[in-house]
Amino acid sequence: MDPHTNIVIRNLPKDLDLGDNLARRLTAIREWRGYTIAALAKESHFSKARIQEIETGMETWLSSSDRQLLALALKIDAELLQEVETRPRLEPSDDPQRWEAIISDIRDSILTGVRELECPQCGDTLRCRVQEGLDIDAQPVFMAKAFCQKCPFVLT
């Protein structure tokens, strides 16, 4: 156990350079454990392509369940991965005008029939639909709805 963070590092040598991001850390631990990408994919129930995406830095954060699967396969505590994850997110307060333009584009796209859209916060695919209803004058109204399965983004 690391006395500074209370993370169980399960037999990892103290001199092992774990890196300061998810890609480096996963690669370092995988190689030290003697796993190939294919072996880690099989052990963690991930695809080889997914492991490669993480190790090349294309994916910089994991869902809780994915983090647990990788940690179990690597025989480490999940916090060892989580502490170097970064979640690239655009928050409404970062740039309100840009945020509104992005949300407006998503709404327009959904209402014109597009169903494969990218989440503005994490980049994963949004689940999209059009909700139909009636306004106060009994006229049809169509509203774009979307949510991300990986992060808390919801379009209402």
mmCIF file of N, CA, C and O in Angstrom, residues 57-130:
data_model
loop_
_atom_site.group_PDB
_atom_site.id
_atom_site.type_symbol
_atom_site.label_atom_id
_atom_site.label_comp_id
_atom_site.label_asym_id
_atom_site.label_seq_id
_atom_site.Cartn_x
_atom_site.Cartn_y
_atom_site.Cartn_z
ATOM 1 N N GLY A 57 -3.675 7.065 -26.009
ATOM 2 C CA GLY A 57 -4.157 8.337 -25.489
ATOM 3 C C GLY A 57 -5.438 8.832 -26.131
ATOM 4 O O GLY A 57 -5.878 9.945 -25.846
ATOM 5 N N MET A 58 -6.053 8.017 -26.988
ATOM 6 C CA MET A 58 -7.311 8.433 -27.598
ATOM 7 C C MET A 58 -8.441 8.446 -26.581
ATOM 8 O O MET A 58 -9.386 9.214 -26.694
ATOM 9 N N GLU A 59 -8.348 7.574 -25.596
ATOM 10 C CA GLU A 59 -9.333 7.521 -24.517
ATOM 11 C C GLU A 59 -8.588 7.907 -23.245
ATOM 12 O O GLU A 59 -7.575 7.293 -22.910
ATOM 13 N N THR A 60 -9.068 8.927 -22.551
ATOM 14 C CA THR A 60 -8.328 9.449 -21.407
ATOM 15 C C THR A 60 -9.032 9.266 -20.073
ATOM 16 O O THR A 60 -8.512 9.680 -19.044
ATOM 17 N N TRP A 61 -10.217 8.667 -20.087
ATOM 18 C CA TRP A 61 -10.918 8.359 -18.849
ATOM 19 C C TRP A 61 -11.788 7.136 -19.079
ATOM 20 O O TRP A 61 -12.115 6.805 -20.206
ATOM 21 N N LEU A 62 -12.140 6.477 -17.986
ATOM 22 C CA LEU A 62 -12.895 5.227 -18.059
ATOM 23 C C LEU A 62 -14.151 5.324 -17.206
ATOM 24 O O LEU A 62 -14.166 6.031 -16.198
ATOM 25 N N SER A 63 -15.159 4.580 -17.601
ATOM 26 C CA SER A 63 -16.328 4.469 -16.730
ATOM 27 C C SER A 63 -15.911 3.657 -15.510
ATOM 28 O O SER A 63 -14.900 2.942 -15.532
ATOM 29 N N SER A 64 -16.678 3.751 -14.472
ATOM 30 C CA SER A 64 -16.346 3.038 -13.234
ATOM 31 C C SER A 64 -16.232 1.529 -13.468
ATOM 32 O O SER A 64 -15.292 0.883 -12.995
ATOM 33 N N SER A 65 -17.164 0.963 -14.219
ATOM 34 C CA SER A 65 -17.129 -0.490 -14.446
ATOM 35 C C SER A 65 -15.935 -0.883 -15.317
ATOM 36 O O SER A 65 -15.291 -1.907 -15.059
ATOM 37 N N ASP A 66 -15.601 -0.080 -16.321
ATOM 38 C CA ASP A 66 -14.437 -0.388 -17.162
ATOM 39 C C ASP A 66 -13.147 -0.285 -16.361
ATOM 40 O O ASP A 66 -12.238 -1.097 -16.502
ATOM 41 N N ARG A 67 -13.067 0.721 -15.502
ATOM 42 C CA ARG A 67 -11.885 0.893 -14.653
ATOM 43 C C ARG A 67 -11.712 -0.322 -13.749
ATOM 44 O O ARG A 67 -10.608 -0.833 -13.562
ATOM 45 N N GLN A 68 -12.816 -0.815 -13.188
ATOM 46 C CA GLN A 68 -12.761 -1.986 -12.314
ATOM 47 C C GLN A 68 -12.292 -3.224 -13.069
ATOM 48 O O GLN A 68 -11.490 -4.012 -12.564
ATOM 49 N N LEU A 69 -12.795 -3.405 -14.293
ATOM 50 C CA LEU A 69 -12.381 -4.556 -15.100
ATOM 51 C C LEU A 69 -10.886 -4.517 -15.403
ATOM 52 O O LEU A 69 -10.193 -5.535 -15.294
ATOM 53 N N LEU A 70 -10.391 -3.354 -15.787
ATOM 54 C CA LEU A 70 -8.956 -3.233 -16.075
ATOM 55 C C LEU A 70 -8.122 -3.435 -14.815
ATOM 56 O O LEU A 70 -7.094 -4.117 -14.853
ATOM 57 N N ALA A 71 -8.542 -2.844 -13.726
ATOM 58 C CA ALA A 71 -7.798 -2.979 -12.474
ATOM 59 C C ALA A 71 -7.744 -4.436 -12.025
ATOM 60 O O ALA A 71 -6.690 -4.920 -11.589
ATOM 61 N N LEU A 72 -8.840 -5.129 -12.141
ATOM 62 C CA LEU A 72 -8.879 -6.539 -11.771
ATOM 63 C C LEU A 72 -7.931 -7.355 -12.646
ATOM 64 O O LEU A 72 -7.169 -8.190 -12.152
ATOM 65 N N ALA A 73 -7.948 -7.087 -13.936
ATOM 66 C CA ALA A 73 -7.067 -7.804 -14.860
ATOM 67 C C ALA A 73 -5.598 -7.501 -14.577
ATOM 68 O O ALA A 73 -4.737 -8.383 -14.701
ATOM 69 N N LEU A 74 -5.304 -6.256 -14.184
ATOM 70 C CA LEU A 74 -3.916 -5.855 -13.925
ATOM 71 C C LEU A 74 -3.483 -6.112 -12.483
ATOM 72 O O LEU A 74 -2.330 -5.895 -12.129
ATOM 73 N N LYS A 75 -4.425 -6.544 -11.644
ATOM 74 C CA LYS A 75 -4.171 -6.825 -10.231
ATOM 75 C C LYS A 75 -3.694 -5.588 -9.480
ATOM 76 O O LYS A 75 -2.698 -5.611 -8.762
ATOM 77 N N ILE A 76 -4.442 -4.504 -9.664
ATOM 78 C CA ILE A 76 -4.161 -3.245 -8.976
ATOM 79 C C ILE A 76 -5.480 -2.663 -8.481
ATOM 80 O O ILE A 76 -6.547 -3.110 -8.891
ATOM 81 N N ASP A 77 -5.391 -1.674 -7.623
ATOM 82 C CA ASP A 77 -6.600 -0.950 -7.225
ATOM 83 C C ASP A 77 -7.013 -0.018 -8.356
ATOM 84 O O ASP A 77 -6.164 0.581 -9.031
ATOM 85 N N ALA A 78 -8.292 0.132 -8.540
ATOM 86 C CA ALA A 78 -8.818 0.984 -9.605
ATOM 87 C C ALA A 78 -8.368 2.438 -9.453
ATOM 88 O O ALA A 78 -8.199 3.150 -10.440
ATOM 89 N N GLU A 79 -8.125 2.862 -8.216
ATOM 90 C CA GLU A 79 -7.707 4.248 -7.975
ATOM 91 C C GLU A 79 -6.374 4.567 -8.639
ATOM 92 O O GLU A 79 -6.101 5.714 -8.962
ATOM 93 N N LEU A 80 -5.561 3.546 -8.854
ATOM 94 C CA LEU A 80 -4.271 3.752 -9.505
ATOM 95 C C LEU A 80 -4.460 4.217 -10.950
ATOM 96 O O LEU A 80 -3.657 4.985 -11.475
ATOM 97 N N LEU A 81 -5.520 3.789 -11.578
ATOM 98 C CA LEU A 81 -5.848 4.265 -12.923
ATOM 99 C C LEU A 81 -6.606 5.589 -12.850
ATOM 100 O O LEU A 81 -6.324 6.523 -13.598
ATOM 101 N N GLN A 82 -7.542 5.654 -11.932
ATOM 102 C CA GLN A 82 -8.409 6.832 -11.843
ATOM 103 C C GLN A 82 -7.623 8.109 -11.551
ATOM 104 O O GLN A 82 -7.956 9.171 -12.069
ATOM 105 N N GLU A 83 -6.556 8.013 -10.764
ATOM 106 C CA GLU A 83 -5.836 9.222 -10.377
ATOM 107 C C GLU A 83 -5.131 9.914 -11.545
ATOM 108 O O GLU A 83 -4.769 11.079 -11.433
ATOM 109 N N VAL A 84 -4.981 9.223 -12.684
ATOM 110 C CA VAL A 84 -4.340 9.859 -13.845
ATOM 111 C C VAL A 84 -5.311 10.059 -15.005
ATOM 112 O O VAL A 84 -4.915 10.512 -16.076
ATOM 113 N N GLU A 85 -6.572 9.736 -14.807
ATOM 114 C CA GLU A 85 -7.560 9.947 -15.857
ATOM 115 C C GLU A 85 -7.867 11.434 -15.988
ATOM 116 O O GLU A 85 -7.866 12.164 -14.997
ATOM 117 N N THR A 86 -8.110 11.851 -17.201
ATOM 118 C CA THR A 86 -8.554 13.221 -17.433
ATOM 119 C C THR A 86 -9.812 13.152 -18.270
ATOM 120 O O THR A 86 -9.911 12.358 -19.199
ATOM 121 N N ARG A 87 -10.735 13.975 -17.929
ATOM 122 C CA ARG A 87 -12.022 13.962 -18.597
ATOM 123 C C ARG A 87 -12.169 15.259 -19.383
ATOM 124 O O ARG A 87 -12.461 16.299 -18.808
ATOM 125 N N PRO A 88 -11.907 15.192 -20.695
ATOM 126 C CA PRO A 88 -12.005 16.416 -21.480
ATOM 127 C C PRO A 88 -13.466 16.831 -21.626
ATOM 128 O O PRO A 88 -14.229 16.176 -22.305
ATOM 129 N N ARG A 89 -13.828 17.884 -20.967
ATOM 130 C CA ARG A 89 -15.220 18.298 -20.971
ATOM 131 C C ARG A 89 -15.324 19.781 -21.279
ATOM 132 O O ARG A 89 -14.531 20.580 -20.815
ATOM 133 N N LEU A 90 -16.300 20.097 -22.023
ATOM 134 C CA LEU A 90 -16.652 21.489 -22.248
ATOM 135 C C LEU A 90 -17.818 21.784 -21.319
ATOM 136 O O LEU A 90 -18.860 21.143 -21.395
ATOM 137 N N GLU A 91 -17.621 22.699 -20.431
ATOM 138 C CA GLU A 91 -18.675 23.087 -19.503
ATOM 139 C C GLU A 91 -19.377 24.332 -20.041
ATOM 140 O O GLU A 91 -18.738 25.178 -20.678
ATOM 141 N N PRO A 92 -20.655 24.485 -19.770
ATOM 142 C CA PRO A 92 -21.375 25.674 -20.230
ATOM 143 C C PRO A 92 -20.719 26.975 -19.782
ATOM 144 O O PRO A 92 -20.725 27.964 -20.493
ATOM 145 N N SER A 93 -20.111 26.968 -18.600
ATOM 146 C CA SER A 93 -19.497 28.191 -18.077
ATOM 147 C C SER A 93 -18.159 28.513 -18.740
ATOM 148 O O SER A 93 -17.685 29.642 -18.641
ATOM 149 N N ASP A 94 -17.541 27.554 -19.426
ATOM 150 C CA ASP A 94 -16.252 27.794 -20.082
ATOM 151 C C ASP A 94 -16.393 28.827 -21.198
ATOM 152 O O ASP A 94 -15.557 29.715 -21.342
ATOM 153 N N ASP A 95 -17.401 28.662 -22.018
ATOM 154 C CA ASP A 95 -17.644 29.558 -23.147
ATOM 155 C C ASP A 95 -19.136 29.476 -23.469
ATOM 156 O O ASP A 95 -19.556 28.684 -24.321
ATOM 157 N N PRO A 96 -19.952 30.278 -22.792
ATOM 158 C CA PRO A 96 -21.416 30.161 -22.927
ATOM 159 C C PRO A 96 -21.928 30.284 -24.359
ATOM 160 O O PRO A 96 -22.850 29.564 -24.739
ATOM 161 N N GLN A 97 -21.347 31.150 -25.149
ATOM 162 C CA GLN A 97 -21.820 31.318 -26.534
ATOM 163 C C GLN A 97 -21.518 30.072 -27.352
ATOM 164 O O GLN A 97 -22.359 29.601 -28.120
ATOM 165 N N ARG A 98 -20.310 29.556 -27.205
ATOM 166 C CA ARG A 98 -19.944 28.328 -27.928
ATOM 167 C C ARG A 98 -20.823 27.168 -27.475
ATOM 168 O O ARG A 98 -21.271 26.363 -28.284
ATOM 169 N N TRP A 99 -21.053 27.073 -26.160
ATOM 170 C CA TRP A 99 -21.889 26.001 -25.606
ATOM 171 C C TRP A 99 -23.293 26.055 -26.218
ATOM 172 O O TRP A 99 -23.811 25.041 -26.654
ATOM 173 N N GLU A 100 -23.898 27.229 -26.255
ATOM 174 C CA GLU A 100 -25.233 27.367 -26.821
ATOM 175 C C GLU A 100 -25.253 27.004 -28.303
ATOM 176 O O GLU A 100 -26.207 26.391 -28.783
ATOM 177 N N ALA A 101 -24.197 27.366 -29.027
ATOM 178 C CA ALA A 101 -24.115 27.023 -30.452
ATOM 179 C C ALA A 101 -24.021 25.506 -30.632
ATOM 180 O O ALA A 101 -24.679 24.937 -31.517
ATOM 181 N N ILE A 102 -23.258 24.851 -29.792
ATOM 182 C CA ILE A 102 -23.123 23.391 -29.864
ATOM 183 C C ILE A 102 -24.460 22.724 -29.554
ATOM 184 O O ILE A 102 -24.905 21.822 -30.278
ATOM 185 N N ILE A 103 -25.138 23.181 -28.497
ATOM 186 C CA ILE A 103 -26.428 22.606 -28.106
ATOM 187 C C ILE A 103 -27.454 22.835 -29.211
ATOM 188 O O ILE A 103 -28.229 21.940 -29.563
ATOM 189 N N SER A 104 -27.456 24.018 -29.786
ATOM 190 C CA SER A 104 -28.377 24.332 -30.882
ATOM 191 C C SER A 104 -28.125 23.425 -32.089
ATOM 192 O O SER A 104 -29.074 22.909 -32.704
ATOM 193 N N ASP A 105 -26.857 23.199 -32.422
ATOM 194 C CA ASP A 105 -26.507 22.300 -33.533
ATOM 195 C C ASP A 105 -26.982 20.871 -33.259
ATOM 196 O O ASP A 105 -27.490 20.194 -34.154
ATOM 197 N N ILE A 106 -26.812 20.420 -32.023
ATOM 198 C CA ILE A 106 -27.257 19.067 -31.658
ATOM 199 C C ILE A 106 -28.776 18.966 -31.804
ATOM 200 O O ILE A 106 -29.288 18.017 -32.397
ATOM 201 N N ARG A 107 -29.494 19.951 -31.279
ATOM 202 C CA ARG A 107 -30.961 19.946 -31.386
ATOM 203 C C ARG A 107 -31.408 19.915 -32.853
ATOM 204 O O ARG A 107 -32.262 19.120 -33.235
ATOM 205 N N ASP A 108 -30.823 20.802 -33.659
ATOM 206 C CA ASP A 108 -31.189 20.864 -35.079
ATOM 207 C C ASP A 108 -30.902 19.541 -35.778
ATOM 208 O O ASP A 108 -31.714 19.062 -36.580
ATOM 209 N N SER A 109 -29.773 18.947 -35.464
ATOM 210 C CA SER A 109 -29.399 17.671 -36.096
ATOM 211 C C SER A 109 -30.380 16.568 -35.732
ATOM 212 O O SER A 109 -30.800 15.790 -36.585
ATOM 213 N N ILE A 110 -30.756 16.506 -34.461
ATOM 214 C CA ILE A 110 -31.699 15.475 -34.015
ATOM 215 C C ILE A 110 -33.046 15.668 -34.707
ATOM 216 O O ILE A 110 -33.653 14.707 -35.184
ATOM 217 N N LEU A 111 -33.495 16.906 -34.780
ATOM 218 C CA LEU A 111 -34.797 17.188 -35.388
ATOM 219 C C LEU A 111 -34.818 16.935 -36.893
ATOM 220 O O LEU A 111 -35.883 16.736 -37.471
ATOM 221 N N THR A 112 -33.650 16.904 -37.528
ATOM 222 C CA THR A 112 -33.588 16.601 -38.964
ATOM 223 C C THR A 112 -33.298 15.125 -39.217
ATOM 224 O O THR A 112 -33.102 14.723 -40.353
ATOM 225 N N GLY A 113 -33.258 14.323 -38.155
ATOM 226 C CA GLY A 113 -33.138 12.885 -38.339
ATOM 227 C C GLY A 113 -31.791 12.258 -38.031
ATOM 228 O O GLY A 113 -31.640 11.046 -38.114
ATOM 229 N N VAL A 114 -30.795 13.034 -37.669
ATOM 230 C CA VAL A 114 -29.481 12.475 -37.336
ATOM 231 C C VAL A 114 -29.579 11.762 -35.995
ATOM 232 O O VAL A 114 -30.148 12.289 -35.037
ATOM 233 N N ARG A 115 -29.042 10.551 -35.908
ATOM 234 C CA ARG A 115 -29.113 9.796 -34.659
ATOM 235 C C ARG A 115 -27.737 9.417 -34.103
ATOM 236 O O ARG A 115 -27.630 8.938 -33.002
ATOM 237 N N GLU A 116 -26.686 9.611 -34.867
ATOM 238 C CA GLU A 116 -25.331 9.293 -34.412
ATOM 239 C C GLU A 116 -24.574 10.596 -34.198
ATOM 240 O O GLU A 116 -23.884 11.081 -35.086
ATOM 241 N N LEU A 117 -24.710 11.177 -33.020
ATOM 242 C CA LEU A 117 -24.043 12.431 -32.697
ATOM 243 C C LEU A 117 -23.033 12.223 -31.586
ATOM 244 O O LEU A 117 -23.178 11.322 -30.755
ATOM 245 N N GLU A 118 -22.040 13.084 -31.543
ATOM 246 C CA GLU A 118 -20.980 12.988 -30.547
ATOM 247 C C GLU A 118 -21.315 13.840 -29.328
ATOM 248 O O GLU A 118 -21.762 14.979 -29.461
ATOM 249 N N CYS A 119 -21.082 13.289 -28.148
ATOM 250 C CA CYS A 119 -21.302 14.015 -26.908
ATOM 251 C C CYS A 119 -20.329 15.193 -26.845
ATOM 252 O O CYS A 119 -19.128 15.008 -27.059
ATOM 253 N N PRO A 120 -20.801 16.394 -26.529
ATOM 254 C CA PRO A 120 -19.905 17.545 -26.464
ATOM 255 C C PRO A 120 -18.981 17.538 -25.250
ATOM 256 O O PRO A 120 -18.034 18.288 -25.190
ATOM 257 N N GLN A 121 -19.249 16.653 -24.304
ATOM 258 C CA GLN A 121 -18.421 16.617 -23.104
ATOM 259 C C GLN A 121 -17.387 15.506 -23.120
ATOM 260 O O GLN A 121 -16.284 15.704 -22.652
ATOM 261 N N CYS A 122 -17.731 14.338 -23.648
ATOM 262 C CA CYS A 122 -16.768 13.233 -23.591
ATOM 263 C C CYS A 122 -16.441 12.636 -24.950
ATOM 264 O O CYS A 122 -15.491 11.879 -25.081
ATOM 265 N N GLY A 123 -17.231 12.949 -25.964
ATOM 266 C CA GLY A 123 -16.952 12.435 -27.305
ATOM 267 C C GLY A 123 -17.610 11.112 -27.628
ATOM 268 O O GLY A 123 -17.530 10.637 -28.756
ATOM 269 N N ASP A 124 -18.266 10.485 -26.665
ATOM 270 C CA ASP A 124 -18.948 9.224 -26.925
ATOM 271 C C ASP A 124 -20.213 9.493 -27.748
ATOM 272 O O ASP A 124 -20.632 10.630 -27.917
ATOM 273 N N THR A 125 -20.824 8.439 -28.257
ATOM 274 C CA THR A 125 -22.033 8.586 -29.062
ATOM 275 C C THR A 125 -23.238 8.872 -28.172
ATOM 276 O O THR A 125 -23.458 8.181 -27.181
ATOM 277 N N LEU A 126 -23.987 9.890 -28.544
ATOM 278 C CA LEU A 126 -25.210 10.233 -27.815
ATOM 279 C C LEU A 126 -26.354 9.318 -28.233
ATOM 280 O O LEU A 126 -26.436 8.909 -29.382
ATOM 281 N N ARG A 127 -27.235 9.027 -27.306
ATOM 282 C CA ARG A 127 -28.498 8.354 -27.604
ATOM 283 C C ARG A 127 -29.501 9.463 -27.869
ATOM 284 O O ARG A 127 -29.751 10.293 -26.999
ATOM 285 N N CYS A 128 -30.060 9.499 -29.069
ATOM 286 C CA CYS A 128 -30.914 10.615 -29.499
ATOM 287 C C CYS A 128 -32.313 10.136 -29.875
ATOM 288 O O CYS A 128 -32.485 9.025 -30.357
ATOM 289 N N ARG A 129 -33.284 11.034 -29.676
ATOM 290 C CA ARG A 129 -34.644 10.762 -30.108
ATOM 291 C C ARG A 129 -35.398 12.078 -30.233
ATOM 292 O O ARG A 129 -34.951 13.113 -29.746
ATOM 293 N N VAL A 130 -36.540 12.014 -30.890
ATOM 294 C CA VAL A 130 -37.427 13.170 -31.007
ATOM 295 C C VAL A 130 -38.680 12.863 -30.201
ATOM 296 O O VAL A 130 -39.317 11.833 -30.414
#
